Amino acid sequence: MRVILQNTKTLLYYQATEAWTPDPALAKDFVNMKIASYFVQGMKAGTVDIIMDLGAYTYNARLLSTMKKSVQTGSTNRLQS
């Protein structure tokens, strides 16, 4: 199992700083969901989902990690789809 990130607007996968790829096999493996979640919270790449890549697209699990900045408090809130 690999944990990778996908930009929901471009459908590209995170590879490295300033580098995105259309090939999920070349995407950076974050090893676990916790590490990927912390990374997504700190990045400014827009809408990014965390994907548990189980080796077959039909079995992959996608965690929607769309983030919205609250204007009043400045805190970050997760949106539910």
PDB file of C-alpha atoms in Angstrom:
ATOM      1  CA  MET A   1       0.000   0.000   0.000  1.00  0.00           C
ATOM      2  CA  ARG A   2       1.159   3.531  -0.843  1.00  0.00           C
ATOM      3  CA  VAL A   3      -0.247   6.865   0.355  1.00  0.00           C
ATOM      4  CA  ILE A   4      -0.156   9.526  -2.364  1.00  0.00           C
ATOM      5  CA  LEU A   5      -1.647  12.968  -3.047  1.00  0.00           C
ATOM      6  CA  GLN A   6      -3.711  14.043  -6.052  1.00  0.00           C
ATOM      7  CA  ASN A   7      -4.668  17.588  -7.009  1.00  0.00           C
ATOM      8  CA  THR A   8      -8.407  17.441  -7.716  1.00  0.00           C
ATOM      9  CA  LYS A   9      -8.290  20.287 -10.239  1.00  0.00           C
ATOM     10  CA  THR A  10      -5.353  19.136 -12.382  1.00  0.00           C
ATOM     11  CA  LEU A  11      -5.635  15.403 -11.512  1.00  0.00           C
ATOM     12  CA  LEU A  12      -1.843  15.343 -11.183  1.00  0.00           C
ATOM     13  CA  TYR A  13      -0.064  13.476  -8.374  1.00  0.00           C
ATOM     14  CA  TYR A  14       2.436  15.096  -6.006  1.00  0.00           C
ATOM     15  CA  GLN A  15       5.991  14.037  -6.788  1.00  0.00           C
ATOM     16  CA  ALA A  16       8.204  16.618  -5.060  1.00  0.00           C
ATOM     17  CA  THR A  17       8.309  20.343  -4.304  1.00  0.00           C
ATOM     18  CA  GLU A  18       6.984  22.137  -7.412  1.00  0.00           C
ATOM     19  CA  ALA A  19       6.768  18.785  -9.252  1.00  0.00           C
ATOM     20  CA  TRP A  20       3.534  16.999 -10.177  1.00  0.00           C
ATOM     21  CA  THR A  21       3.110  13.961 -12.415  1.00  0.00           C
ATOM     22  CA  PRO A  22       0.200  12.349 -14.307  1.00  0.00           C
ATOM     23  CA  ASP A  23       1.588   8.910 -13.367  1.00  0.00           C
ATOM     24  CA  PRO A  24       0.582   7.676  -9.882  1.00  0.00           C
ATOM     25  CA  ALA A  25       3.506   5.211  -9.941  1.00  0.00           C
ATOM     26  CA  LEU A  26       5.901   8.198  -9.868  1.00  0.00           C
ATOM     27  CA  ALA A  27       4.093   9.947  -7.000  1.00  0.00           C
ATOM     28  CA  LYS A  28       5.796  10.413  -3.628  1.00  0.00           C
ATOM     29  CA  ASP A  29       4.781   7.756  -1.092  1.00  0.00           C
ATOM     30  CA  PHE A  30       3.887   9.380   2.239  1.00  0.00           C
ATOM     31  CA  VAL A  31       3.864   5.932   3.916  1.00  0.00           C
ATOM     32  CA  ASN A  32       0.823   6.611   6.130  1.00  0.00           C
ATOM     33  CA  MET A  33      -2.282   8.798   6.291  1.00  0.00           C
ATOM     34  CA  LYS A  34      -1.086  10.824   9.275  1.00  0.00           C
ATOM     35  CA  ILE A  35       2.085  12.015   7.539  1.00  0.00           C
ATOM     36  CA  ALA A  36       0.132  12.830   4.362  1.00  0.00           C
ATOM     37  CA  SER A  37      -2.512  14.721   6.347  1.00  0.00           C
ATOM     38  CA  TYR A  38       0.082  16.897   8.103  1.00  0.00           C
ATOM     39  CA  PHE A  39       1.763  17.586   4.771  1.00  0.00           C
ATOM     40  CA  VAL A  40      -1.529  18.620   3.109  1.00  0.00           C
ATOM     41  CA  GLN A  41      -2.324  20.996   5.986  1.00  0.00           C
ATOM     42  CA  GLY A  42       0.977  22.802   5.420  1.00  0.00           C
ATOM     43  CA  MET A  43       0.902  23.020   1.637  1.00  0.00           C
ATOM     44  CA  LYS A  44      -0.643  25.730  -0.504  1.00  0.00           C
ATOM     45  CA  ALA A  45      -1.440  23.666  -3.587  1.00  0.00           C
ATOM     46  CA  GLY A  46      -5.195  24.097  -3.536  1.00  0.00           C
ATOM     47  CA  THR A  47      -7.518  21.140  -3.415  1.00  0.00           C
ATOM     48  CA  VAL A  48      -5.600  17.930  -2.774  1.00  0.00           C
ATOM     49  CA  ASP A  49      -6.963  14.490  -1.900  1.00  0.00           C
ATOM     50  CA  ILE A  50      -5.076  11.772  -0.047  1.00  0.00           C
ATOM     51  CA  ILE A  51      -5.246   8.401  -1.771  1.00  0.00           C
ATOM     52  CA  MET A  52      -4.448   4.977  -0.340  1.00  0.00           C
ATOM     53  CA  ASP A  53      -3.098   3.285  -3.457  1.00  0.00           C
ATOM     54  CA  LEU A  54      -3.754  -0.432  -3.042  1.00  0.00           C
ATOM     55  CA  GLY A  55      -2.284  -1.366  -6.400  1.00  0.00           C
ATOM     56  CA  ALA A  56      -5.535  -1.506  -8.362  1.00  0.00           C
ATOM     57  CA  TYR A  57      -7.482   1.672  -9.173  1.00  0.00           C
ATOM     58  CA  THR A  58     -10.855   0.057  -8.387  1.00  0.00           C
ATOM     59  CA  TYR A  59      -9.727  -0.720  -4.820  1.00  0.00           C
ATOM     60  CA  ASN A  60      -8.038   2.587  -3.991  1.00  0.00           C
ATOM     61  CA  ALA A  61      -9.452   4.637  -1.107  1.00  0.00           C
ATOM     62  CA  ARG A  62      -9.699   8.434  -1.416  1.00  0.00           C
ATOM     63  CA  LEU A  63      -9.774  10.783   1.564  1.00  0.00           C
ATOM     64  CA  LEU A  64     -11.224  14.142   0.592  1.00  0.00           C
ATOM     65  CA  SER A  65      -9.002  16.718   2.216  1.00  0.00           C
ATOM     66  CA  THR A  66     -10.523  19.894   0.828  1.00  0.00           C
ATOM     67  CA  MET A  67      -9.560  22.675   3.217  1.00  0.00           C
ATOM     68  CA  LYS A  68     -11.303  26.002   3.739  1.00  0.00           C
ATOM     69  CA  LYS A  69      -9.839  28.915   5.690  1.00  0.00           C
ATOM     70  CA  SER A  70     -12.309  30.472   8.110  1.00  0.00           C
ATOM     71  CA  VAL A  71     -12.436  34.251   7.650  1.00  0.00           C
ATOM     72  CA  GLN A  72     -13.602  35.025  11.190  1.00  0.00           C
ATOM     73  CA  THR A  73     -11.221  32.872  13.214  1.00  0.00           C
ATOM     74  CA  GLY A  74      -8.413  32.154  10.787  1.00  0.00           C
ATOM     75  CA  SER A  75      -8.713  28.476  11.689  1.00  0.00           C
ATOM     76  CA  THR A  76      -8.827  25.677   9.148  1.00  0.00           C
ATOM     77  CA  ASN A  77     -12.023  23.654   8.857  1.00  0.00           C
ATOM     78  CA  ARG A  78     -12.553  20.439   6.918  1.00  0.00           C
ATOM     79  CA  LEU A  79     -15.384  20.490   4.421  1.00  0.00           C
ATOM     80  CA  GLN A  80     -17.683  17.523   4.094  1.00  0.00           C
ATOM     81  CA  SER A  81     -18.731  16.402   0.612  1.00  0.00           C
TER      82      SER A  81
END
